Amino acid sequence: MPKRHATSVWISVDMEGIGGVAAYSHVMMKGVEYERARSWMAQEANACIEGASASGAGRFCVNDSHGNMHNIYADEIDPRAELLVGTAKPWSMGQGIDGGYDTCFFIGYHGRAGHPKAVLDHTYASRSVYDCRLDGRSVGETTLNAYLAGHFGATVSLVAGDGATCKEARDLVPGVVTVRTKEAHGRYAAKVRHPSRIQDALREGAAAAIEAAPSLKPLVPRGKHELELAFLTSAMADMAELIPGSRRSGPRAVSYASRDYLDLYKVLLAMVRLAPAAVPPEQ
């Protein structure tokens, strides 16, 4: 019998881990280099689609997962893909992941908040989240979204970002294909390769990921899990603690436990959106 390959791919594209990106001027809309970086996002997504298509994949969804989530121009994305774009998506970085896809690619991802050697490290909200812990272990968006994919029966077969991101992925999902886009030399500094070289590596990585996906297992969350967010200020924790079922677990930390990972993920998003309300308008 011929080897079965994954045929449908959901692609989450963030910006901090994209090749060439190293500073806030790349990732903020008013940054002088932002327009270049948003094009690099589309080019890396397209490289993944090209590589995956070469290995037999035929259905693609790209979820713009950075900031306000309307970074990628619709006419720059490969026409074979549907594009999820816009602010305040209910599932944020995970929007569309429940669409029955075989496997997921996480592109342009970055290290967790507080990682000692990662470019633009943060977990969901750099201006409010000091640390994010799942069952007592500090995690980043790679882990949080891999479990969300697993909840819906999808594997994670390709992760691209800096070295910290790739290591988090390999520790979490044995057999995952990783593409290192840069080497961190500080939070705002990196040794980078030419974007075309990164795109070539992503084409190869995506093709390999489609072939590897059937042998991978979804990272299905089982049993009861506890999410804890430590915020930059105690006032932010005051706001997050308003969520029913949460508990204050530290001076500036709030926890929530559930057997339903979807509940946990919803609470994460709610806390991240509530916490900034504690910042006085004059700041």
mmCIF file of C-alpha atoms in Angstrom:
data_model
loop_
_atom_site.group_PDB
_atom_site.id
_atom_site.type_symbol
_atom_site.label_atom_id
_atom_site.label_comp_id
_atom_site.label_asym_id
_atom_site.label_seq_id
_atom_site.Cartn_x
_atom_site.Cartn_y
_atom_site.Cartn_z
ATOM 1 C CA MET A 1 0.000 0.000 0.000
ATOM 2 C CA PRO A 2 1.260 3.536 -0.735
ATOM 3 C CA LYS A 3 2.305 5.575 2.275
ATOM 4 C CA ARG A 4 -0.461 7.892 3.454
ATOM 5 C CA HIS A 5 0.494 11.556 3.712
ATOM 6 C CA ALA A 6 -1.278 14.412 5.452
ATOM 7 C CA THR A 7 -3.466 16.197 2.911
ATOM 8 C CA SER A 8 -4.769 19.251 4.790
ATOM 9 C CA VAL A 9 -2.702 21.776 6.704
ATOM 10 C CA TRP A 10 -3.555 24.571 9.143
ATOM 11 C CA ILE A 11 -0.757 27.137 9.342
ATOM 12 C CA SER A 12 -0.389 29.627 12.180
ATOM 13 C CA VAL A 13 1.971 32.465 11.240
ATOM 14 C CA ASP A 14 3.384 34.731 13.936
ATOM 15 C CA MET A 15 5.978 37.429 13.275
ATOM 16 C CA GLU A 16 8.648 37.458 16.002
ATOM 17 C CA GLY A 17 10.159 34.190 14.779
ATOM 18 C CA ILE A 18 10.189 35.075 11.092
ATOM 19 C CA GLY A 19 13.613 35.144 9.437
ATOM 20 C CA GLY A 20 15.169 38.604 9.508
ATOM 21 C CA VAL A 21 13.047 39.867 12.427
ATOM 22 C CA ALA A 22 14.934 40.922 15.546
ATOM 23 C CA ALA A 23 13.520 44.188 16.930
ATOM 24 C CA TYR A 24 10.290 45.997 17.741
ATOM 25 C CA SER A 25 10.740 48.098 14.605
ATOM 26 C CA HIS A 26 9.951 44.916 12.665
ATOM 27 C CA VAL A 27 6.878 43.760 14.558
ATOM 28 C CA MET A 28 4.957 46.926 15.496
ATOM 29 C CA MET A 29 2.686 48.545 12.907
ATOM 30 C CA LYS A 30 4.381 51.927 13.296
ATOM 31 C CA GLY A 31 7.851 50.410 13.049
ATOM 32 C CA VAL A 32 10.037 51.605 10.202
ATOM 33 C CA GLU A 33 10.686 48.016 9.030
ATOM 34 C CA TYR A 34 7.212 46.596 9.690
ATOM 35 C CA GLU A 35 6.134 46.610 6.027
ATOM 36 C CA ARG A 36 9.108 44.441 5.121
ATOM 37 C CA ALA A 37 8.405 42.007 7.943
ATOM 38 C CA ARG A 38 4.730 41.586 7.060
ATOM 39 C CA SER A 39 5.777 40.594 3.540
ATOM 40 C CA TRP A 40 8.266 38.104 4.973
ATOM 41 C CA MET A 41 5.357 36.550 6.895
ATOM 42 C CA ALA A 42 3.470 35.896 3.655
ATOM 43 C CA GLN A 43 6.591 34.639 1.890
ATOM 44 C CA GLU A 44 7.337 32.111 4.656
ATOM 45 C CA ALA A 45 3.724 30.897 4.653
ATOM 46 C CA ASN A 46 3.857 30.537 0.875
ATOM 47 C CA ALA A 47 7.107 28.577 1.062
ATOM 48 C CA CYS A 48 5.413 26.152 3.450
ATOM 49 C CA ILE A 49 2.439 25.772 1.115
ATOM 50 C CA GLU A 50 4.749 25.103 -1.831
ATOM 51 C CA GLY A 51 6.700 22.463 0.060
ATOM 52 C CA ALA A 52 3.633 20.785 1.509
ATOM 53 C CA SER A 53 1.907 20.769 -1.878
ATOM 54 C CA ALA A 54 4.936 19.052 -3.404
ATOM 55 C CA SER A 55 4.418 16.219 -0.900
ATOM 56 C CA GLY A 56 0.720 15.860 -1.678
ATOM 57 C CA ALA A 57 -1.120 18.312 0.581
ATOM 58 C CA GLY A 58 -3.989 20.086 -1.142
ATOM 59 C CA ARG A 59 -6.002 22.012 1.460
ATOM 60 C CA PHE A 60 -4.533 24.940 3.378
ATOM 61 C CA CYS A 61 -5.665 27.514 5.901
ATOM 62 C CA VAL A 62 -3.344 30.310 7.045
ATOM 63 C CA ASN A 63 -4.155 32.033 10.330
ATOM 64 C CA ASP A 64 -2.483 35.425 10.778
ATOM 65 C CA SER A 65 -1.417 35.058 14.421
ATOM 66 C CA HIS A 66 0.567 38.208 15.175
ATOM 67 C CA GLY A 67 -0.585 41.174 17.237
ATOM 68 C CA ASN A 68 -3.856 42.537 15.920
ATOM 69 C CA MET A 69 -3.816 39.731 13.357
ATOM 70 C CA HIS A 70 -4.281 41.769 10.206
ATOM 71 C CA ASN A 71 -0.707 41.804 8.977
ATOM 72 C CA ILE A 72 -0.741 39.580 5.893
ATOM 73 C CA TYR A 73 -2.043 41.120 2.666
ATOM 74 C CA ALA A 74 -4.629 38.813 1.083
ATOM 75 C CA ASP A 75 -3.133 39.237 -2.385
ATOM 76 C CA GLU A 76 0.316 38.175 -1.168
ATOM 77 C CA ILE A 77 -0.729 34.763 0.105
ATOM 78 C CA ASP A 78 -0.705 31.662 -2.110
ATOM 79 C CA PRO A 79 -4.167 31.454 -3.758
ATOM 80 C CA ARG A 80 -4.430 27.789 -2.782
ATOM 81 C CA ALA A 81 -4.847 28.858 0.841
ATOM 82 C CA GLU A 82 -7.707 30.413 2.758
ATOM 83 C CA LEU A 83 -6.609 33.280 5.009
ATOM 84 C CA LEU A 84 -7.949 34.003 8.488
ATOM 85 C CA VAL A 85 -7.232 37.634 9.269
ATOM 86 C CA GLY A 86 -8.619 40.267 11.641
ATOM 87 C CA THR A 87 -8.692 41.561 15.185
ATOM 88 C CA ALA A 88 -10.235 39.851 18.211
ATOM 89 C CA LYS A 89 -10.748 36.415 16.710
ATOM 90 C CA PRO A 90 -12.504 34.269 19.331
ATOM 91 C CA TRP A 91 -9.714 31.653 19.280
ATOM 92 C CA SER A 92 -6.914 34.138 18.577
ATOM 93 C CA MET A 93 -3.781 32.250 17.448
ATOM 94 C CA GLY A 94 -5.865 29.067 17.315
ATOM 95 C CA GLN A 95 -8.619 30.360 15.047
ATOM 96 C CA GLY A 96 -9.638 27.714 12.523
ATOM 97 C CA ILE A 97 -7.608 24.929 14.125
ATOM 98 C CA ASP A 98 -10.870 23.026 14.687
ATOM 99 C CA GLY A 99 -11.523 22.741 10.944
ATOM 100 C CA GLY A 100 -10.649 19.083 10.541
ATOM 101 C CA TYR A 101 -7.047 19.521 9.403
ATOM 102 C CA ASP A 102 -4.621 16.611 9.390
ATOM 103 C CA THR A 103 -1.636 18.530 10.671
ATOM 104 C CA CYS A 104 -0.482 21.975 11.779
ATOM 105 C CA PHE A 105 2.519 24.171 11.028
ATOM 106 C CA PHE A 106 3.620 26.869 13.490
ATOM 107 C CA ILE A 107 5.643 29.439 11.542
ATOM 108 C CA GLY A 108 7.397 32.530 12.895
ATOM 109 C CA TYR A 109 6.965 31.347 16.492
ATOM 110 C CA HIS A 110 9.138 32.632 19.331
ATOM 111 C CA GLY A 111 10.485 31.694 22.752
ATOM 112 C CA ARG A 112 8.381 31.757 25.914
ATOM 113 C CA ALA A 113 8.248 34.745 28.239
ATOM 114 C CA GLY A 114 11.418 34.924 30.302
ATOM 115 C CA HIS A 115 13.524 32.618 28.170
ATOM 116 C CA PRO A 116 17.175 33.608 28.713
ATOM 117 C CA LYS A 117 18.121 33.353 25.045
ATOM 118 C CA ALA A 118 15.252 34.040 22.674
ATOM 119 C CA VAL A 119 14.397 36.811 20.224
ATOM 120 C CA LEU A 120 11.472 39.006 21.357
ATOM 121 C CA ASP A 121 10.440 36.386 23.923
ATOM 122 C CA HIS A 122 6.916 36.597 25.359
ATOM 123 C CA THR A 123 3.829 34.477 25.896
ATOM 124 C CA TYR A 124 0.752 35.996 24.295
ATOM 125 C CA ALA A 125 1.150 39.473 25.799
ATOM 126 C CA SER A 126 4.571 40.987 26.441
ATOM 127 C CA ARG A 127 3.048 44.018 28.191
ATOM 128 C CA SER A 128 1.201 42.014 30.813
ATOM 129 C CA VAL A 129 2.378 38.366 31.115
ATOM 130 C CA TYR A 130 5.591 37.796 33.088
ATOM 131 C CA ASP A 131 5.367 33.996 32.984
ATOM 132 C CA CYS A 132 2.910 31.344 31.847
ATOM 133 C CA ARG A 133 2.966 27.944 33.529
ATOM 134 C CA LEU A 134 1.080 24.826 32.573
ATOM 135 C CA ASP A 135 1.046 22.245 35.360
ATOM 136 C CA GLY A 136 3.897 24.101 37.039
ATOM 137 C CA ARG A 137 6.152 24.304 33.977
ATOM 138 C CA SER A 138 6.908 27.520 32.109
ATOM 139 C CA VAL A 139 5.626 27.204 28.547
ATOM 140 C CA GLY A 140 5.297 29.276 25.408
ATOM 141 C CA GLU A 141 2.799 29.601 22.615
ATOM 142 C CA THR A 142 4.221 26.524 20.875
ATOM 143 C CA THR A 143 3.139 24.302 23.767
ATOM 144 C CA LEU A 144 -0.198 26.013 24.370
ATOM 145 C CA ASN A 145 -1.219 25.764 20.723
ATOM 146 C CA ALA A 146 0.116 22.229 20.246
ATOM 147 C CA TYR A 147 -2.232 21.024 22.979
ATOM 148 C CA LEU A 148 -5.081 22.928 21.336
ATOM 149 C CA ALA A 149 -4.315 21.184 18.041
ATOM 150 C CA GLY A 150 -4.228 17.843 19.840
ATOM 151 C CA HIS A 151 -7.625 18.489 21.373
ATOM 152 C CA PHE A 152 -9.017 18.604 17.839
ATOM 153 C CA GLY A 153 -7.078 15.540 16.716
ATOM 154 C CA ALA A 154 -4.425 17.328 14.662
ATOM 155 C CA THR A 155 -0.689 16.769 14.857
ATOM 156 C CA VAL A 156 1.987 19.452 14.861
ATOM 157 C CA SER A 157 4.555 18.456 12.256
ATOM 158 C CA LEU A 158 6.490 21.673 11.550
ATOM 159 C CA VAL A 159 7.657 24.484 13.843
ATOM 160 C CA ALA A 160 9.845 27.369 12.671
ATOM 161 C CA GLY A 161 11.447 30.060 14.811
ATOM 162 C CA ASP A 162 14.631 30.764 16.733
ATOM 163 C CA GLY A 163 16.617 28.104 18.551
ATOM 164 C CA ALA A 164 14.585 28.380 21.768
ATOM 165 C CA THR A 165 11.365 27.800 19.835
ATOM 166 C CA CYS A 166 12.718 24.791 17.981
ATOM 167 C CA LYS A 167 13.943 23.201 21.205
ATOM 168 C CA GLU A 168 10.556 23.679 22.900
ATOM 169 C CA ALA A 169 8.926 21.974 19.922
ATOM 170 C CA ARG A 170 11.343 19.024 19.845
ATOM 171 C CA ASP A 171 11.036 18.472 23.600
ATOM 172 C CA LEU A 172 7.270 18.471 23.270
ATOM 173 C CA VAL A 173 6.730 16.523 20.033
ATOM 174 C CA PRO A 174 9.359 13.881 19.210
ATOM 175 C CA GLY A 175 9.724 13.653 15.453
ATOM 176 C CA VAL A 176 8.496 17.167 14.696
ATOM 177 C CA VAL A 177 10.333 18.936 11.861
ATOM 178 C CA THR A 178 11.918 22.209 12.959
ATOM 179 C CA VAL A 179 13.434 25.055 10.953
ATOM 180 C CA ARG A 180 15.669 27.464 12.853
ATOM 181 C CA THR A 181 15.226 30.901 11.349
ATOM 182 C CA LYS A 182 17.823 32.769 13.424
ATOM 183 C CA GLU A 183 20.244 32.582 16.325
ATOM 184 C CA ALA A 184 19.450 34.786 19.319
ATOM 185 C CA HIS A 185 22.187 37.137 20.479
ATOM 186 C CA GLY A 186 19.887 38.866 22.970
ATOM 187 C CA ARG A 187 16.210 39.739 23.226
ATOM 188 C CA TYR A 188 16.551 42.362 20.499
ATOM 189 C CA ALA A 189 19.466 40.952 18.520
ATOM 190 C CA ALA A 190 19.929 37.946 16.252
ATOM 191 C CA LYS A 191 22.217 36.438 13.668
ATOM 192 C CA VAL A 192 20.002 35.999 10.622
ATOM 193 C CA ARG A 193 20.243 34.427 7.195
ATOM 194 C CA HIS A 194 18.909 35.912 3.980
ATOM 195 C CA PRO A 195 15.097 35.498 3.845
ATOM 196 C CA SER A 196 15.377 33.465 0.638
ATOM 197 C CA ARG A 197 17.518 30.900 2.451
ATOM 198 C CA ILE A 198 14.906 30.592 5.192
ATOM 199 C CA GLN A 199 12.177 30.145 2.602
ATOM 200 C CA ASP A 200 14.167 27.393 0.902
ATOM 201 C CA ALA A 201 14.562 25.632 4.258
ATOM 202 C CA LEU A 202 10.821 25.969 4.898
ATOM 203 C CA ARG A 203 9.959 24.404 1.539
ATOM 204 C CA GLU A 204 12.124 21.426 2.392
ATOM 205 C CA GLY A 205 10.842 21.301 5.964
ATOM 206 C CA ALA A 206 7.197 21.461 4.926
ATOM 207 C CA ALA A 207 7.652 18.660 2.409
ATOM 208 C CA ALA A 208 9.304 16.518 5.082
ATOM 209 C CA ALA A 209 6.608 17.426 7.624
ATOM 210 C CA ILE A 210 3.804 16.217 5.353
ATOM 211 C CA GLU A 211 5.549 12.869 4.994
ATOM 212 C CA ALA A 212 6.251 12.655 8.734
ATOM 213 C CA ALA A 213 2.805 13.741 9.941
ATOM 214 C CA PRO A 214 1.070 10.332 9.733
ATOM 215 C CA SER A 215 3.650 8.851 12.104
ATOM 216 C CA LEU A 216 3.148 11.604 14.697
ATOM 217 C CA LYS A 217 0.514 11.523 17.409
ATOM 218 C CA PRO A 218 -1.712 14.440 18.379
ATOM 219 C CA LEU A 219 -0.712 15.939 21.715
ATOM 220 C CA VAL A 220 -4.046 15.206 23.382
ATOM 221 C CA PRO A 221 -4.440 16.854 26.801
ATOM 222 C CA ARG A 222 -5.727 14.285 29.301
ATOM 223 C CA GLY A 223 -6.891 14.694 32.875
ATOM 224 C CA LYS A 224 -6.956 17.890 34.865
ATOM 225 C CA HIS A 225 -4.534 20.673 33.982
ATOM 226 C CA GLU A 226 -3.706 23.912 35.751
ATOM 227 C CA LEU A 227 -2.799 27.133 33.999
ATOM 228 C CA GLU A 228 -1.046 29.884 35.972
ATOM 229 C CA LEU A 229 -0.308 33.368 34.659
ATOM 230 C CA ALA A 230 2.093 35.622 36.518
ATOM 231 C CA PHE A 231 1.557 39.244 35.499
ATOM 232 C CA LEU A 232 3.807 42.272 35.498
ATOM 233 C CA THR A 233 1.785 43.933 38.276
ATOM 234 C CA SER A 234 -0.542 42.865 41.059
ATOM 235 C CA ALA A 235 -3.248 45.126 39.590
ATOM 236 C CA MET A 236 -3.265 43.015 36.434
ATOM 237 C CA ALA A 237 -3.742 39.930 38.591
ATOM 238 C CA ASP A 238 -6.662 41.726 40.276
ATOM 239 C CA MET A 239 -8.383 41.959 36.900
ATOM 240 C CA ALA A 240 -7.634 38.370 35.870
ATOM 241 C CA GLU A 241 -8.940 37.099 39.195
ATOM 242 C CA LEU A 242 -12.410 38.362 38.257
ATOM 243 C CA ILE A 243 -12.855 35.259 36.088
ATOM 244 C CA PRO A 244 -15.142 32.789 37.909
ATOM 245 C CA GLY A 245 -13.308 29.662 39.034
ATOM 246 C CA SER A 246 -9.894 31.305 39.107
ATOM 247 C CA ARG A 247 -7.793 31.608 42.253
ATOM 248 C CA ARG A 248 -5.075 33.957 43.362
ATOM 249 C CA SER A 249 -1.943 31.818 43.480
ATOM 250 C CA GLY A 250 0.603 34.550 44.198
ATOM 251 C CA PRO A 251 0.953 38.308 44.712
ATOM 252 C CA ARG A 252 0.666 38.859 40.948
ATOM 253 C CA ALA A 253 -0.344 35.377 39.764
ATOM 254 C CA VAL A 254 -3.725 33.803 39.009
ATOM 255 C CA SER A 255 -4.441 30.118 38.363
ATOM 256 C CA TYR A 256 -7.254 28.170 36.769
ATOM 257 C CA ALA A 257 -7.693 24.384 36.648
ATOM 258 C CA SER A 258 -9.921 22.294 34.406
ATOM 259 C CA ARG A 259 -10.260 18.880 32.783
ATOM 260 C CA ASP A 260 -11.433 20.617 29.611
ATOM 261 C CA TYR A 261 -8.494 22.103 27.716
ATOM 262 C CA LEU A 262 -10.830 24.354 25.736
ATOM 263 C CA ASP A 263 -11.933 25.962 28.994
ATOM 264 C CA LEU A 264 -8.315 26.428 29.968
ATOM 265 C CA TYR A 265 -7.491 28.049 26.638
ATOM 266 C CA LYS A 266 -10.522 30.350 26.852
ATOM 267 C CA VAL A 267 -9.477 31.443 30.322
ATOM 268 C CA LEU A 268 -5.962 32.134 29.064
ATOM 269 C CA LEU A 269 -7.348 34.432 26.374
ATOM 270 C CA ALA A 270 -9.741 36.098 28.794
ATOM 271 C CA MET A 271 -7.010 36.789 31.349
ATOM 272 C CA VAL A 272 -4.710 38.199 28.677
ATOM 273 C CA ARG A 273 -7.465 40.530 27.497
ATOM 274 C CA LEU A 274 -8.616 41.584 30.969
ATOM 275 C CA ALA A 275 -5.210 42.300 32.500
ATOM 276 C CA PRO A 276 -4.382 45.437 30.461
ATOM 277 C CA ALA A 277 -7.517 47.102 31.833
ATOM 278 C CA ALA A 278 -5.571 47.579 35.073
ATOM 279 C CA VAL A 279 -3.169 50.039 33.413
ATOM 280 C CA PRO A 280 -4.255 53.655 34.129
ATOM 281 C CA PRO A 281 -5.202 55.593 30.943
ATOM 282 C CA GLU A 282 -2.446 58.176 31.465
ATOM 283 C CA GLN A 283 0.164 55.433 31.079
#
